[in-house]
Coordinates of C-alpha atoms in Angstrom, one line a residue:
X1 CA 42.0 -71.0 107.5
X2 CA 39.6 -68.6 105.9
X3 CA 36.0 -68.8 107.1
X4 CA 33.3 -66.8 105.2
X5 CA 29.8 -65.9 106.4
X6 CA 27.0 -65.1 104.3
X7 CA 23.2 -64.7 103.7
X8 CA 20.4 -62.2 102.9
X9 CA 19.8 -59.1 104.7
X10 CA 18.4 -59.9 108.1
X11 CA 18.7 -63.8 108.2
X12 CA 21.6 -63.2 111.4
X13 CA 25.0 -63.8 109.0
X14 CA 26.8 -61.1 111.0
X15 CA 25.3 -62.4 114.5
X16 CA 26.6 -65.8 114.2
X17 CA 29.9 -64.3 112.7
X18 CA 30.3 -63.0 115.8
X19 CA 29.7 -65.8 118.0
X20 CA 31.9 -68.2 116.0
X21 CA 34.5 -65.6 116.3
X22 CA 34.3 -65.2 120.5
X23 CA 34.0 -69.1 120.0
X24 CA 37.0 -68.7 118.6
X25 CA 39.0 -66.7 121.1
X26 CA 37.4 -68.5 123.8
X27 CA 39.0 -71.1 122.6
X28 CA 42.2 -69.3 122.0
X29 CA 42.6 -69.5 118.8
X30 CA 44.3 -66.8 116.5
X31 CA 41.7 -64.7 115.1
X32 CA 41.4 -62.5 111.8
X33 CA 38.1 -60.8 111.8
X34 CA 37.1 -58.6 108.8
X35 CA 34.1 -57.1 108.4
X36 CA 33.6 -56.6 104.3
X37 CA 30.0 -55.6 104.7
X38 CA 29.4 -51.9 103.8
X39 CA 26.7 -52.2 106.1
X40 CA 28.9 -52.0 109.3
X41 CA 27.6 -54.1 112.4
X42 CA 30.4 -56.6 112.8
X43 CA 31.7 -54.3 115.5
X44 CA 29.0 -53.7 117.2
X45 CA 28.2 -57.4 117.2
X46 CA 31.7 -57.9 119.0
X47 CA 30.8 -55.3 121.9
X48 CA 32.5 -52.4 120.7
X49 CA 30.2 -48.9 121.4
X50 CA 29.1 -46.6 118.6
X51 CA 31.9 -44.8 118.9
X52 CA 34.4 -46.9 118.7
X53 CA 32.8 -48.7 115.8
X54 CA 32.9 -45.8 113.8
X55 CA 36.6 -45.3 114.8
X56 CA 37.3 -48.1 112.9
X57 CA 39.9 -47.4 110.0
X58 CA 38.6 -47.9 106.5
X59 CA 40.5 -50.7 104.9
X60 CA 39.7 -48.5 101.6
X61 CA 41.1 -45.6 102.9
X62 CA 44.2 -47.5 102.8
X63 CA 44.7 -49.1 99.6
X64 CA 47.7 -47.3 98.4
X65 CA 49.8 -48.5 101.2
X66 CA 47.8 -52.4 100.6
X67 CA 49.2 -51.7 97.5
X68 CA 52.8 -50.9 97.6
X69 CA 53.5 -53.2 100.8
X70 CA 51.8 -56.2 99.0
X71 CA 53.7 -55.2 95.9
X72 CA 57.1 -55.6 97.4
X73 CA 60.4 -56.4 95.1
X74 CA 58.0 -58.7 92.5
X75 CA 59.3 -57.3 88.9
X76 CA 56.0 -58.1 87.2
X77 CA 54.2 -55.3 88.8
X78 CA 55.6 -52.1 87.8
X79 CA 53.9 -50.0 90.3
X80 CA 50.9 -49.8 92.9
X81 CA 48.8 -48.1 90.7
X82 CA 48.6 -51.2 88.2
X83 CA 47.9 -53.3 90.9
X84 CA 43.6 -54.5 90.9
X85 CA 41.8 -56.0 93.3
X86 CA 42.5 -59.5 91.8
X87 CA 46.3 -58.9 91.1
X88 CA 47.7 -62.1 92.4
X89 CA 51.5 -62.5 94.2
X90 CA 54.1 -63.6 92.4
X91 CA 58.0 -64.2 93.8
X92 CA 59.1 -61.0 95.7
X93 CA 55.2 -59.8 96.8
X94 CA 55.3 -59.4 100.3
X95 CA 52.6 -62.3 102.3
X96 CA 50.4 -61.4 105.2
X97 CA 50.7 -64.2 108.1
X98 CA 48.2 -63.9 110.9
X99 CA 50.7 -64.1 113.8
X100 CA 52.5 -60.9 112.7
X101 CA 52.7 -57.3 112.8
X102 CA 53.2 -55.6 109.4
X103 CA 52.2 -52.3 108.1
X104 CA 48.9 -53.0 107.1
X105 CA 47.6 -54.3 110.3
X106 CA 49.5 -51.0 111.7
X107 CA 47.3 -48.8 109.3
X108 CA 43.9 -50.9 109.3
X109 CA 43.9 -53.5 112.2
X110 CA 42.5 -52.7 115.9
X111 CA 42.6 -55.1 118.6
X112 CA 39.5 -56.1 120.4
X113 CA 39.4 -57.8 123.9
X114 CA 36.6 -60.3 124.6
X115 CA 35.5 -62.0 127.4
X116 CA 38.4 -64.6 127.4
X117 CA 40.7 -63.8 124.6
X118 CA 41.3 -61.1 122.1
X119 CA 41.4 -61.2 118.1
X120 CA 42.2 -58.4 115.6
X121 CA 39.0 -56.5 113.7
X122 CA 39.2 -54.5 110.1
X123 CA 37.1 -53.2 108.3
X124 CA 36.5 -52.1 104.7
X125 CA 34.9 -48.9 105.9
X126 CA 31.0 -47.7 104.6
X127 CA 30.4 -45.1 102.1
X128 CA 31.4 -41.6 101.9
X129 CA 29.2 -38.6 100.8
X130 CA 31.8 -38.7 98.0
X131 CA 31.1 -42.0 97.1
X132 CA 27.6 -41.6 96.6
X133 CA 26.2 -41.5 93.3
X134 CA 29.5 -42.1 91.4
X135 CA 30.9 -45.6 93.2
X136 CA 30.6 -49.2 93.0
X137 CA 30.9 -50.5 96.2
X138 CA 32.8 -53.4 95.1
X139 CA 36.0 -51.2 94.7
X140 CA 35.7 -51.2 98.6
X141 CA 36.0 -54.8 99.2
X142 CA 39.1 -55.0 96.4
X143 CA 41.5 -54.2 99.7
X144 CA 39.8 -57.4 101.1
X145 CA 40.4 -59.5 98.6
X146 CA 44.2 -58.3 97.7
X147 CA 44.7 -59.1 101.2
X148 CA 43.5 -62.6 101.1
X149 CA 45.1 -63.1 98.0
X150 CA 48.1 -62.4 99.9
X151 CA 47.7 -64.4 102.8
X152 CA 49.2 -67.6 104.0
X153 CA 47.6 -68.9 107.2
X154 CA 47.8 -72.0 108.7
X155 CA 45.6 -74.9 110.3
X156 CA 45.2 -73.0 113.7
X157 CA 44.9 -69.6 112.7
X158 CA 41.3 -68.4 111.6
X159 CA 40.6 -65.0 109.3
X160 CA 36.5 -65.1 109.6
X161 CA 34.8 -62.7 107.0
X162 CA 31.6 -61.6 107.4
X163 CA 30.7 -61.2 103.7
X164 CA 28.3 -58.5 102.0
X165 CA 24.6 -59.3 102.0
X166 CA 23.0 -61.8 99.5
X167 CA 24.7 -63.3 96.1
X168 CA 26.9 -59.8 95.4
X169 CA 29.9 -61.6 96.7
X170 CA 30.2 -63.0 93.0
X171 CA 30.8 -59.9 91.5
X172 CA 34.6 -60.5 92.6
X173 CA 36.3 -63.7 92.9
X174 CA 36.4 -63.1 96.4
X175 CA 33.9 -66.0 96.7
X176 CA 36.8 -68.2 96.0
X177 CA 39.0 -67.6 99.0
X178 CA 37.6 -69.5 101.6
X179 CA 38.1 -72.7 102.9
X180 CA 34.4 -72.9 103.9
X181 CA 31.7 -70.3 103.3
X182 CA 29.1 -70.7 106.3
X183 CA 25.7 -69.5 104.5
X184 CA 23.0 -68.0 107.4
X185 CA 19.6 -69.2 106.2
X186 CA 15.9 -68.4 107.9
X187 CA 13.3 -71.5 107.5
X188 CA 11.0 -69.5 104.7
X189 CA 11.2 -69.0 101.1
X190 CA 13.9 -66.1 101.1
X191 CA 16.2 -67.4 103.2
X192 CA 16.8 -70.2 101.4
X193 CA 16.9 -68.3 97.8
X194 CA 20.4 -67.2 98.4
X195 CA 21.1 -70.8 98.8
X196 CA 20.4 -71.8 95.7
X197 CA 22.1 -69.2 94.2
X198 CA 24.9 -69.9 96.2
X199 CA 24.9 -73.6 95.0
X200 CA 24.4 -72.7 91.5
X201 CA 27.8 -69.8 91.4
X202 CA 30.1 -72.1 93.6
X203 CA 29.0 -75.4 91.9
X204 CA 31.8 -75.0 89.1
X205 CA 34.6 -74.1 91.8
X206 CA 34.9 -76.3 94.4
X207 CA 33.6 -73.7 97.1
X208 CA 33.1 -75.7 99.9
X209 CA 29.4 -74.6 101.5
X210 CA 27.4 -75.2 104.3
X211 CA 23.9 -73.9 105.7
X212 CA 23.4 -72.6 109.4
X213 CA 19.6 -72.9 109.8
X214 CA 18.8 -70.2 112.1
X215 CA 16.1 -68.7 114.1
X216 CA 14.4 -72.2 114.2
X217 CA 11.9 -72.2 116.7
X218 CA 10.2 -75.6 116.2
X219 CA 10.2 -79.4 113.8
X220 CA 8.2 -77.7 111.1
X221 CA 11.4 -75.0 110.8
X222 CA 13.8 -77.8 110.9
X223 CA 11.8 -80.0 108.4
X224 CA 11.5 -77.1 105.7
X225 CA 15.1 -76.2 105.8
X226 CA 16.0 -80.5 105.0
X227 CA 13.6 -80.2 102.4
X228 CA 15.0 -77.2 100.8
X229 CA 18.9 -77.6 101.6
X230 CA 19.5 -81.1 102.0
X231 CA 22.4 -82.8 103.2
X232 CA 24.0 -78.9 103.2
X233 CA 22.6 -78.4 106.2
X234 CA 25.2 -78.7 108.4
X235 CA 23.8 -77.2 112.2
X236 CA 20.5 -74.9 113.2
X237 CA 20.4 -72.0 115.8
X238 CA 17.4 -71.3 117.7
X239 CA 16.5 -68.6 120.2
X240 CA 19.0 -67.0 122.8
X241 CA 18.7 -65.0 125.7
X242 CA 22.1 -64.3 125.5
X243 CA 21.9 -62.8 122.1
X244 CA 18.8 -60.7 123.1
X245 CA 21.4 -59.2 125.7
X246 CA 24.0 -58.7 123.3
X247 CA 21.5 -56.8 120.7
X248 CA 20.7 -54.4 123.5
X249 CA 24.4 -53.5 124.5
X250 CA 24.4 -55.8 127.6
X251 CA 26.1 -59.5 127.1
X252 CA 26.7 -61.4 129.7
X253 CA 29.8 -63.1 130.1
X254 CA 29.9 -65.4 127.0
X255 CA 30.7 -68.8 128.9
X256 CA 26.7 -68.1 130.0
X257 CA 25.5 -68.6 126.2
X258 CA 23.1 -71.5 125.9
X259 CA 25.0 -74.8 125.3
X260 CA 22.6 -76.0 122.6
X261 CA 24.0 -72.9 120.8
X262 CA 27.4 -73.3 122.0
X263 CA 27.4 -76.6 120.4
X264 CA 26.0 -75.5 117.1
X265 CA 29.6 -73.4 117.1
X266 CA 31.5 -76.2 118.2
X267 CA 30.2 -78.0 114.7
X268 CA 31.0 -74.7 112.9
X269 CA 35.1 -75.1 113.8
X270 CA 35.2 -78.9 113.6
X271 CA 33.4 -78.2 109.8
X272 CA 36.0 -75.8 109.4
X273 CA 39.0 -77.5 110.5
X274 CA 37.7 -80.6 108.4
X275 CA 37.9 -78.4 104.9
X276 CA 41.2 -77.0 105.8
X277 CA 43.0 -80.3 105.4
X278 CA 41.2 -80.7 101.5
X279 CA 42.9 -77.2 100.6
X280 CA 44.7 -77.5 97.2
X281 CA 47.4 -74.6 97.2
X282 CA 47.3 -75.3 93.3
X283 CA 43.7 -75.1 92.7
X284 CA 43.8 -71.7 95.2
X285 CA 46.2 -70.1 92.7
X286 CA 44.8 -71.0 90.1
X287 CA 41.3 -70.1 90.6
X288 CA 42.8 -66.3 91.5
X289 CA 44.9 -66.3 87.9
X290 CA 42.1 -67.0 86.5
X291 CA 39.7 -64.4 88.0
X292 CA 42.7 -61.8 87.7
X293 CA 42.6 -62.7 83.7
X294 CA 39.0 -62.4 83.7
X295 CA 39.4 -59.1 85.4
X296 CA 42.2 -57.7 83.2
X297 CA 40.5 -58.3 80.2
X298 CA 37.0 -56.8 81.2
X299 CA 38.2 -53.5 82.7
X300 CA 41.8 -53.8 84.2
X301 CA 44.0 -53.1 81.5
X302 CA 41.7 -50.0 80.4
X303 CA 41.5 -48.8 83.6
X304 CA 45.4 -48.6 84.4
X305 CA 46.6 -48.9 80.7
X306 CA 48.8 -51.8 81.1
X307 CA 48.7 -55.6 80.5
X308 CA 47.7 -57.0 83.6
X309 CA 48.1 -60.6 82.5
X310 CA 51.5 -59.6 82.5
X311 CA 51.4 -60.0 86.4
X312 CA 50.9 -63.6 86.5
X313 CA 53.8 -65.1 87.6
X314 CA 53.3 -68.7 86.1
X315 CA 56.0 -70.4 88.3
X316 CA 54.6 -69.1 92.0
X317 CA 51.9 -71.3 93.9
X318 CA 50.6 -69.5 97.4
X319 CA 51.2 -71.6 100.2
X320 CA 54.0 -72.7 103.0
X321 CA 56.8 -73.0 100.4
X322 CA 55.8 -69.4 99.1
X323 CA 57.1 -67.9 101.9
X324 CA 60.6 -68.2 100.7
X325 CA 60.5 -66.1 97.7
X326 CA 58.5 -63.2 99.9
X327 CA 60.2 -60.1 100.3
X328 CA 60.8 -59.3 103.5
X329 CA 59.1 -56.2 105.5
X330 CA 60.3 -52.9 104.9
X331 CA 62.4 -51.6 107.6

């Protein structure tokens, strides 16, 4: 299932991303991470050292090969370079599975060992000097997004995104692809803004969303965030030693973090696990035709001078069955 984390800047979105996700692999569950904030810290988060957090490869770097294995044998698109962040599979696109090895998790995929289990970590890479200035950031999280526009995954298998930073999510339809969207909210006025803006984008789409209250120290914390969020409050995080540790480079073994906390993640999975059975393979596609369409029209068929709509295959649905008109891998 696809598990999405966001929030404002600072309210601890990419912290709890990374518990969840040694949650996860504590449990042994297969584990997608991706860290599509330009602001990299996901790795970090997950123990890796400076140096081998900026050793990272750039999912952006690698679009051209995204491209072309994603395109695979699918007649509709004529080439990589017509494909758009939003281009959607059709019969003969190659599928990503999470229990796999395929090119792309060759090129942008590293594996990371935690205490009691392993998952893999990508990235879509920060800015360049020779992005600055003339770059839309957005065009960095397209490799995301054709990726999990590509992907079937199952009910034990977990890809956990830890989004960009406030509402800018909805600048794609990326927002769309995620069986639940965890959103990290601080008890005061901003940390619940992004709620409501949040509530007011997905409202029309089904998004499934829930509020993680954290850095709650006390009732009046926990009364504020019920006023403000409701019955979307699904769990709250207070303080932790453990993550103090963690911050400064030291974590003790994880089966040492508090249990109140540990439970608050516990909730997180069976939340998750819950919204995976309501997934509608139907609605999925055709939430990303449409956002593809909306695409094309605005600057994709400019941009590449083609007819993008063109690429809809009206006949494919993403899910289990789809995996019999994939292409196979190259070899």
């Amino acid at each position: 299932m696809k598990i999405a984390f966001v929030g404002k800047g600072g309210s601890g979105k990419t912290t709890l991303s990374s518990l969840f996700i040694r949650y996860l692999a504590a449990q042994q569950a297969h584990v997608i991470a991706v860290d599509a904030d330009i602001n990299q810290h996901l790795g970090a988060a997950l123990g890796l050292d400076e140096q081998e957090a900026a050793a990272l490869p750039a999912m952006g770097a690698h679009l051209p090969l995204i491209k072309e294995y994603l395109r695979g044998t699918n007649p509709r698109i004529t080439s990589a370079e017509t494909m758009i962040k939003t281009t959607p599979p059709g019969e003969g696109s190659r599928l990503l599975r999470v229990r796999e090895d395929n090119p792309i998790y060759d090129a942008c995929a590293r594996t990371v060992r935690l205490d009691d289990g392993q998952i893999r970590l990508m990235a879509t890479g920060p800015f360049t000097e020779s992005d600055l200035g003339v770059a839309c950031y957005h065009s960095k999280v397209g490799a995301v997004e054709l990726c999990l526009n590509h992907l079937v995954d199952g009910p034990d298998e977990y890809v956990v995104v830890d989004m960009t930073a406030g509402s800018d999510s909805f600048a794609s339809g990326m927002f769309t692809r995620f069986d639940m969207t965890f959103l990290v909210a601080e008890p005061t006025r901003k940390g619940v803004s992004v709620y409501r803006q949040y509530k007011e984008y997905a409202r029309d789409f089904g998004v499934a969303l829930q509020v993680v209250g954290n850095k709650v120290q006390g009732p009046d914390d926990l009364e504020f965030l019920r006023d403000e969020v409701g019955d979307d409050l699904l769990v709250t995080v207070g303080h932790s030693d453990w993550v103090r540790s963690m911050e400064k480079g030291r974590p003790p073994r994880f089966t040492r973090l508090e249990e109140p906390n540990r439970a608050a993640l516990r909730t997180l999975r069976q939340s998750a696990d819950a919204s995976f059975a309501r997934r509608d393979w139907v609605r999925y596609t055709r939430q990303m035709v449409h956002f593809h369409l909306k695409n094309a029209e605005s600057w994709g068929n400019a941009k590449t001078g083609a007819d993008l709509a063109a690429q809809v295959d009206p006949d494919f649905v993403l899910g289990g069955q789809a995996a019999r008109f994939s292409a196979p891998q190259p070899a």
